[in-house]
């Protein structure tokens, strides 16, 4: 099940988002050694986790976090436009109809087949959410390790500039076009998860 939350929550006020931020800390800080903010030595929460953020969160039947991504409108502050604009040769794409995908996080407790399934479900949820809300494209930043996975999902991706060395990784920025044909592209690539969006009891949208 994938729950969709509009806006950040303060630590301690939402169990699902707390679990997401804990796993983000385990992945990005403890494992990948990113120099990003950590709250209470437990939650990875940065300056872009605000009222504009949209979270797509995969949970199991007990509400445990399995994976998540964050969407940010590009007409305001976001990672590519604020921190890494030089990754774009022709300027950072900014529009009410373009959102940035960031903080893609899969729980370290998942086995390899589960990781693939959760990744595909989150990708499908992002595409369906975009089509429902007139989002025409996503932007994202991907290092060399993630780039091949992003491309393998099957959607239309375009480089926004030449990759450059950031830390220990070669990193580039991408634009991902979203059209009514995108679900068909995912199906052809074998990455589409058939599950329509429905309204959750808690007020979030759910991909079940």
PDB file of C-alpha atoms in Angstrom:
ATOM      1  CA  UNK A   1       0.000   0.000   0.000  1.00  0.00           C
ATOM      2  CA  UNK A   2       1.237   3.499  -0.828  1.00  0.00           C
ATOM      3  CA  UNK A   3      -0.005   6.470   1.180  1.00  0.00           C
ATOM      4  CA  UNK A   4       0.328   9.992  -0.176  1.00  0.00           C
ATOM      5  CA  UNK A   5       0.830  12.800   2.362  1.00  0.00           C
ATOM      6  CA  UNK A   6       0.567  16.504   1.547  1.00  0.00           C
ATOM      7  CA  UNK A   7       2.927  18.548   3.698  1.00  0.00           C
ATOM      8  CA  UNK A   8       5.540  17.673   6.289  1.00  0.00           C
ATOM      9  CA  UNK A   9       4.716  16.751   9.894  1.00  0.00           C
ATOM     10  CA  UNK A  10       6.710  17.552  13.016  1.00  0.00           C
ATOM     11  CA  UNK A  11       8.576  14.541  14.473  1.00  0.00           C
ATOM     12  CA  UNK A  12       6.359  12.588  16.824  1.00  0.00           C
ATOM     13  CA  UNK A  13       3.055  13.573  15.177  1.00  0.00           C
ATOM     14  CA  UNK A  14       2.759  10.930  12.442  1.00  0.00           C
ATOM     15  CA  UNK A  15       4.089   7.389  12.890  1.00  0.00           C
ATOM     16  CA  UNK A  16       4.420   6.629   9.176  1.00  0.00           C
ATOM     17  CA  UNK A  17       6.366   9.788   8.359  1.00  0.00           C
ATOM     18  CA  UNK A  18       8.510   9.291  11.476  1.00  0.00           C
ATOM     19  CA  UNK A  19       9.419   5.819  10.187  1.00  0.00           C
ATOM     20  CA  UNK A  20      10.241   7.281   6.778  1.00  0.00           C
ATOM     21  CA  UNK A  21      12.576   9.877   8.279  1.00  0.00           C
ATOM     22  CA  UNK A  22      14.253   7.207  10.424  1.00  0.00           C
ATOM     23  CA  UNK A  23      14.946   5.063   7.366  1.00  0.00           C
ATOM     24  CA  UNK A  24      16.176   8.116   5.452  1.00  0.00           C
ATOM     25  CA  UNK A  25      18.680   8.656   8.250  1.00  0.00           C
ATOM     26  CA  UNK A  26      19.814   5.015   8.107  1.00  0.00           C
ATOM     27  CA  UNK A  27      20.259   5.118   4.318  1.00  0.00           C
ATOM     28  CA  UNK A  28      21.529   8.613   3.577  1.00  0.00           C
ATOM     29  CA  UNK A  29      23.503   9.419   6.728  1.00  0.00           C
ATOM     30  CA  UNK A  30      24.614   6.093   8.232  1.00  0.00           C
ATOM     31  CA  UNK A  31      25.135   4.164   4.992  1.00  0.00           C
ATOM     32  CA  UNK A  32      25.892   6.767   2.304  1.00  0.00           C
ATOM     33  CA  UNK A  33      27.519   9.303   4.653  1.00  0.00           C
ATOM     34  CA  UNK A  34      25.653  12.312   3.279  1.00  0.00           C
ATOM     35  CA  UNK A  35      26.233  15.579   5.119  1.00  0.00           C
ATOM     36  CA  UNK A  36      22.558  16.400   5.691  1.00  0.00           C
ATOM     37  CA  UNK A  37      20.610  17.534   8.774  1.00  0.00           C
ATOM     38  CA  UNK A  38      19.558  15.004  11.405  1.00  0.00           C
ATOM     39  CA  UNK A  39      16.967  15.838  14.081  1.00  0.00           C
ATOM     40  CA  UNK A  40      17.236  14.241  17.536  1.00  0.00           C
ATOM     41  CA  UNK A  41      19.975  11.934  16.168  1.00  0.00           C
ATOM     42  CA  UNK A  42      17.155   9.963  14.575  1.00  0.00           C
ATOM     43  CA  UNK A  43      15.274  11.743  11.766  1.00  0.00           C
ATOM     44  CA  UNK A  44      16.778  12.898   8.457  1.00  0.00           C
ATOM     45  CA  UNK A  45      14.821  16.090   7.769  1.00  0.00           C
ATOM     46  CA  UNK A  46      16.141  18.864   5.530  1.00  0.00           C
ATOM     47  CA  UNK A  47      15.006  22.384   4.624  1.00  0.00           C
ATOM     48  CA  UNK A  48      12.827  21.076   1.800  1.00  0.00           C
ATOM     49  CA  UNK A  49      10.663  18.966   4.126  1.00  0.00           C
ATOM     50  CA  UNK A  50       8.028  21.664   4.445  1.00  0.00           C
ATOM     51  CA  UNK A  51       4.357  22.352   3.784  1.00  0.00           C
ATOM     52  CA  UNK A  52       4.877  22.077   0.001  1.00  0.00           C
ATOM     53  CA  UNK A  53       6.358  18.577   0.090  1.00  0.00           C
ATOM     54  CA  UNK A  54       4.352  15.593  -1.090  1.00  0.00           C
ATOM     55  CA  UNK A  55       5.396  12.170   0.215  1.00  0.00           C
ATOM     56  CA  UNK A  56       4.607   8.864  -1.457  1.00  0.00           C
ATOM     57  CA  UNK A  57       5.169   6.241   1.230  1.00  0.00           C
ATOM     58  CA  UNK A  58       4.982   2.474   0.780  1.00  0.00           C
ATOM     59  CA  UNK A  59       3.934   0.691   3.972  1.00  0.00           C
ATOM     60  CA  UNK A  60       3.179  -2.892   4.895  1.00  0.00           C
ATOM     61  CA  UNK A  61       0.045  -4.146   6.638  1.00  0.00           C
ATOM     62  CA  UNK A  62       1.389  -3.021  10.019  1.00  0.00           C
ATOM     63  CA  UNK A  63       2.225   0.478   8.782  1.00  0.00           C
ATOM     64  CA  UNK A  64       5.996  -0.138   8.693  1.00  0.00           C
ATOM     65  CA  UNK A  65       7.919   1.944   6.155  1.00  0.00           C
ATOM     66  CA  UNK A  66       9.045   0.021   3.065  1.00  0.00           C
ATOM     67  CA  UNK A  67      10.035   2.867   0.771  1.00  0.00           C
ATOM     68  CA  UNK A  68       9.257   6.463  -0.096  1.00  0.00           C
ATOM     69  CA  UNK A  69       9.909   9.407  -2.367  1.00  0.00           C
ATOM     70  CA  UNK A  70       9.383  13.150  -2.005  1.00  0.00           C
ATOM     71  CA  UNK A  71       7.871  15.440  -4.629  1.00  0.00           C
ATOM     72  CA  UNK A  72       8.504  19.196  -4.612  1.00  0.00           C
ATOM     73  CA  UNK A  73       7.046  21.840  -6.942  1.00  0.00           C
ATOM     74  CA  UNK A  74       9.849  23.470  -8.908  1.00  0.00           C
ATOM     75  CA  UNK A  75       8.356  26.964  -8.840  1.00  0.00           C
ATOM     76  CA  UNK A  76       9.708  27.198  -5.281  1.00  0.00           C
ATOM     77  CA  UNK A  77      12.836  26.028  -3.439  1.00  0.00           C
ATOM     78  CA  UNK A  78      13.980  22.505  -4.322  1.00  0.00           C
ATOM     79  CA  UNK A  79      17.306  20.659  -4.364  1.00  0.00           C
ATOM     80  CA  UNK A  80      18.187  21.045  -8.042  1.00  0.00           C
ATOM     81  CA  UNK A  81      17.198  24.698  -8.262  1.00  0.00           C
ATOM     82  CA  UNK A  82      18.600  25.765  -4.897  1.00  0.00           C
ATOM     83  CA  UNK A  83      21.738  23.666  -4.384  1.00  0.00           C
ATOM     84  CA  UNK A  84      22.780  22.191  -7.749  1.00  0.00           C
ATOM     85  CA  UNK A  85      21.593  24.566 -10.515  1.00  0.00           C
ATOM     86  CA  UNK A  86      24.954  24.155 -12.285  1.00  0.00           C
ATOM     87  CA  UNK A  87      23.921  20.600 -13.223  1.00  0.00           C
ATOM     88  CA  UNK A  88      21.585  22.178 -15.802  1.00  0.00           C
ATOM     89  CA  UNK A  89      23.262  23.517 -18.938  1.00  0.00           C
ATOM     90  CA  UNK A  90      20.203  25.443 -20.108  1.00  0.00           C
ATOM     91  CA  UNK A  91      18.785  26.625 -16.797  1.00  0.00           C
ATOM     92  CA  UNK A  92      16.765  24.807 -14.146  1.00  0.00           C
ATOM     93  CA  UNK A  93      13.259  23.798 -15.308  1.00  0.00           C
ATOM     94  CA  UNK A  94      10.759  25.690 -13.148  1.00  0.00           C
ATOM     95  CA  UNK A  95       6.998  25.434 -13.473  1.00  0.00           C
ATOM     96  CA  UNK A  96       3.801  24.728 -11.557  1.00  0.00           C
ATOM     97  CA  UNK A  97       3.564  21.646 -13.790  1.00  0.00           C
ATOM     98  CA  UNK A  98       7.076  20.318 -13.061  1.00  0.00           C
ATOM     99  CA  UNK A  99       7.932  18.606  -9.765  1.00  0.00           C
ATOM    100  CA  UNK A 100      11.248  17.363  -8.432  1.00  0.00           C
ATOM    101  CA  UNK A 101      11.603  13.766  -7.229  1.00  0.00           C
ATOM    102  CA  UNK A 102      14.060  13.441  -4.355  1.00  0.00           C
ATOM    103  CA  UNK A 103      14.890  11.360  -1.282  1.00  0.00           C
ATOM    104  CA  UNK A 104      14.053   8.038  -2.924  1.00  0.00           C
ATOM    105  CA  UNK A 105      14.529   5.663   0.004  1.00  0.00           C
ATOM    106  CA  UNK A 106      14.039   1.893   0.208  1.00  0.00           C
ATOM    107  CA  UNK A 107      14.080   0.241   3.610  1.00  0.00           C
ATOM    108  CA  UNK A 108      17.301  -1.622   4.315  1.00  0.00           C
ATOM    109  CA  UNK A 109      15.174  -4.404   5.792  1.00  0.00           C
ATOM    110  CA  UNK A 110      13.861  -5.390   2.354  1.00  0.00           C
ATOM    111  CA  UNK A 111      15.281  -8.272   0.348  1.00  0.00           C
ATOM    112  CA  UNK A 112      16.282  -7.686  -3.274  1.00  0.00           C
ATOM    113  CA  UNK A 113      12.984  -8.849  -4.866  1.00  0.00           C
ATOM    114  CA  UNK A 114      11.026  -6.737  -2.370  1.00  0.00           C
ATOM    115  CA  UNK A 115      13.154  -3.685  -3.144  1.00  0.00           C
ATOM    116  CA  UNK A 116      12.366  -4.049  -6.840  1.00  0.00           C
ATOM    117  CA  UNK A 117       8.637  -4.405  -6.170  1.00  0.00           C
ATOM    118  CA  UNK A 118       8.526  -1.352  -3.890  1.00  0.00           C
ATOM    119  CA  UNK A 119      10.563   0.724  -6.358  1.00  0.00           C
ATOM    120  CA  UNK A 120       8.152  -0.133  -9.162  1.00  0.00           C
ATOM    121  CA  UNK A 121       5.100   0.602  -7.015  1.00  0.00           C
ATOM    122  CA  UNK A 122       6.482   4.010  -6.041  1.00  0.00           C
ATOM    123  CA  UNK A 123       7.286   4.811  -9.662  1.00  0.00           C
ATOM    124  CA  UNK A 124       3.765   3.874 -10.726  1.00  0.00           C
ATOM    125  CA  UNK A 125       2.285   5.956  -7.907  1.00  0.00           C
ATOM    126  CA  UNK A 126       4.364   8.973  -8.960  1.00  0.00           C
ATOM    127  CA  UNK A 127       3.204   8.673 -12.571  1.00  0.00           C
ATOM    128  CA  UNK A 128      -0.454   8.217 -11.625  1.00  0.00           C
ATOM    129  CA  UNK A 129      -0.245  11.134  -9.192  1.00  0.00           C
ATOM    130  CA  UNK A 130       1.280  13.316 -11.915  1.00  0.00           C
ATOM    131  CA  UNK A 131      -1.448  12.442 -14.409  1.00  0.00           C
ATOM    132  CA  UNK A 132      -4.163  13.212 -11.841  1.00  0.00           C
ATOM    133  CA  UNK A 133      -2.653  16.598 -10.945  1.00  0.00           C
ATOM    134  CA  UNK A 134      -1.546  17.876 -14.369  1.00  0.00           C
ATOM    135  CA  UNK A 135       2.158  17.440 -13.614  1.00  0.00           C
ATOM    136  CA  UNK A 136       3.878  17.298 -16.992  1.00  0.00           C
ATOM    137  CA  UNK A 137       7.395  16.364 -15.922  1.00  0.00           C
ATOM    138  CA  UNK A 138       9.650  15.413 -13.043  1.00  0.00           C
ATOM    139  CA  UNK A 139      13.216  16.515 -12.501  1.00  0.00           C
ATOM    140  CA  UNK A 140      15.709  14.573 -10.430  1.00  0.00           C
ATOM    141  CA  UNK A 141      19.367  14.315  -9.515  1.00  0.00           C
ATOM    142  CA  UNK A 142      20.943  10.901  -9.977  1.00  0.00           C
ATOM    143  CA  UNK A 143      24.437   9.623  -9.344  1.00  0.00           C
ATOM    144  CA  UNK A 144      26.003   6.962 -11.513  1.00  0.00           C
ATOM    145  CA  UNK A 145      24.627   4.196  -9.294  1.00  0.00           C
ATOM    146  CA  UNK A 146      21.007   5.349  -9.616  1.00  0.00           C
ATOM    147  CA  UNK A 147      21.123   6.595 -13.202  1.00  0.00           C
ATOM    148  CA  UNK A 148      20.877   3.156 -14.796  1.00  0.00           C
ATOM    149  CA  UNK A 149      17.916   2.263 -12.559  1.00  0.00           C
ATOM    150  CA  UNK A 150      16.069   5.478 -13.428  1.00  0.00           C
ATOM    151  CA  UNK A 151      16.562   4.863 -17.133  1.00  0.00           C
ATOM    152  CA  UNK A 152      15.543   1.185 -16.839  1.00  0.00           C
ATOM    153  CA  UNK A 153      12.101   2.125 -15.520  1.00  0.00           C
ATOM    154  CA  UNK A 154      10.999   2.782 -19.087  1.00  0.00           C
ATOM    155  CA  UNK A 155       9.825   6.393 -18.979  1.00  0.00           C
ATOM    156  CA  UNK A 156      11.153   9.199 -21.215  1.00  0.00           C
ATOM    157  CA  UNK A 157      14.275  10.713 -19.603  1.00  0.00           C
ATOM    158  CA  UNK A 158      16.397  13.567 -20.876  1.00  0.00           C
ATOM    159  CA  UNK A 159      19.712  14.836 -19.456  1.00  0.00           C
ATOM    160  CA  UNK A 160      19.658  18.472 -18.361  1.00  0.00           C
ATOM    161  CA  UNK A 161      23.438  18.814 -18.573  1.00  0.00           C
ATOM    162  CA  UNK A 162      26.706  16.958 -18.417  1.00  0.00           C
ATOM    163  CA  UNK A 163      27.266  14.974 -15.197  1.00  0.00           C
ATOM    164  CA  UNK A 164      29.930  16.231 -12.827  1.00  0.00           C
ATOM    165  CA  UNK A 165      31.791  14.879  -9.815  1.00  0.00           C
ATOM    166  CA  UNK A 166      30.000  15.516  -6.523  1.00  0.00           C
ATOM    167  CA  UNK A 167      31.771  13.919  -3.592  1.00  0.00           C
ATOM    168  CA  UNK A 168      32.795  10.451  -4.724  1.00  0.00           C
ATOM    169  CA  UNK A 169      30.121  10.064  -7.411  1.00  0.00           C
ATOM    170  CA  UNK A 170      29.485  11.264 -10.940  1.00  0.00           C
ATOM    171  CA  UNK A 171      26.122  13.019 -10.717  1.00  0.00           C
ATOM    172  CA  UNK A 172      23.729  14.461 -13.279  1.00  0.00           C
ATOM    173  CA  UNK A 173      20.273  15.996 -13.535  1.00  0.00           C
ATOM    174  CA  UNK A 174      17.387  14.558 -15.555  1.00  0.00           C
ATOM    175  CA  UNK A 175      13.993  15.640 -16.816  1.00  0.00           C
ATOM    176  CA  UNK A 176      11.355  12.888 -16.962  1.00  0.00           C
ATOM    177  CA  UNK A 177       8.391  13.693 -19.218  1.00  0.00           C
ATOM    178  CA  UNK A 178       4.996  12.445 -18.031  1.00  0.00           C
ATOM    179  CA  UNK A 179       2.229  11.968 -20.610  1.00  0.00           C
ATOM    180  CA  UNK A 180      -0.794   9.656 -20.948  1.00  0.00           C
ATOM    181  CA  UNK A 181       1.590   7.275 -22.735  1.00  0.00           C
ATOM    182  CA  UNK A 182       3.920   6.949 -19.738  1.00  0.00           C
ATOM    183  CA  UNK A 183       1.999   4.097 -18.047  1.00  0.00           C
ATOM    184  CA  UNK A 184       2.215   2.154 -21.326  1.00  0.00           C
ATOM    185  CA  UNK A 185       5.983   2.717 -21.414  1.00  0.00           C
ATOM    186  CA  UNK A 186       6.267   1.355 -17.879  1.00  0.00           C
ATOM    187  CA  UNK A 187       4.166  -1.672 -18.809  1.00  0.00           C
ATOM    188  CA  UNK A 188       6.445  -2.388 -21.766  1.00  0.00           C
ATOM    189  CA  UNK A 189       9.448  -2.187 -19.436  1.00  0.00           C
ATOM    190  CA  UNK A 190       7.746  -4.471 -16.895  1.00  0.00           C
ATOM    191  CA  UNK A 191       7.807  -1.838 -14.145  1.00  0.00           C
ATOM    192  CA  UNK A 192       4.148  -0.803 -13.978  1.00  0.00           C
ATOM    193  CA  UNK A 193       2.123  -1.925 -10.952  1.00  0.00           C
ATOM    194  CA  UNK A 194      -1.607  -2.046 -11.669  1.00  0.00           C
ATOM    195  CA  UNK A 195      -3.226  -0.328  -8.698  1.00  0.00           C
ATOM    196  CA  UNK A 196      -5.519   2.726  -8.985  1.00  0.00           C
ATOM    197  CA  UNK A 197      -5.477   5.625  -6.522  1.00  0.00           C
ATOM    198  CA  UNK A 198      -8.299   5.619  -3.974  1.00  0.00           C
ATOM    199  CA  UNK A 199      -9.123   7.825  -1.011  1.00  0.00           C
ATOM    200  CA  UNK A 200      -7.771   6.692   2.358  1.00  0.00           C
ATOM    201  CA  UNK A 201      -9.716   6.947   5.609  1.00  0.00           C
ATOM    202  CA  UNK A 202      -6.994   9.131   7.150  1.00  0.00           C
ATOM    203  CA  UNK A 203      -7.287  11.755   4.429  1.00  0.00           C
ATOM    204  CA  UNK A 204      -4.229  10.644   2.486  1.00  0.00           C
ATOM    205  CA  UNK A 205      -4.469   9.145  -0.948  1.00  0.00           C
ATOM    206  CA  UNK A 206      -3.585   5.486  -1.190  1.00  0.00           C
ATOM    207  CA  UNK A 207      -2.271   3.245  -3.936  1.00  0.00           C
ATOM    208  CA  UNK A 208      -3.506  -0.152  -2.748  1.00  0.00           C
TER     209      UNK A 208
END
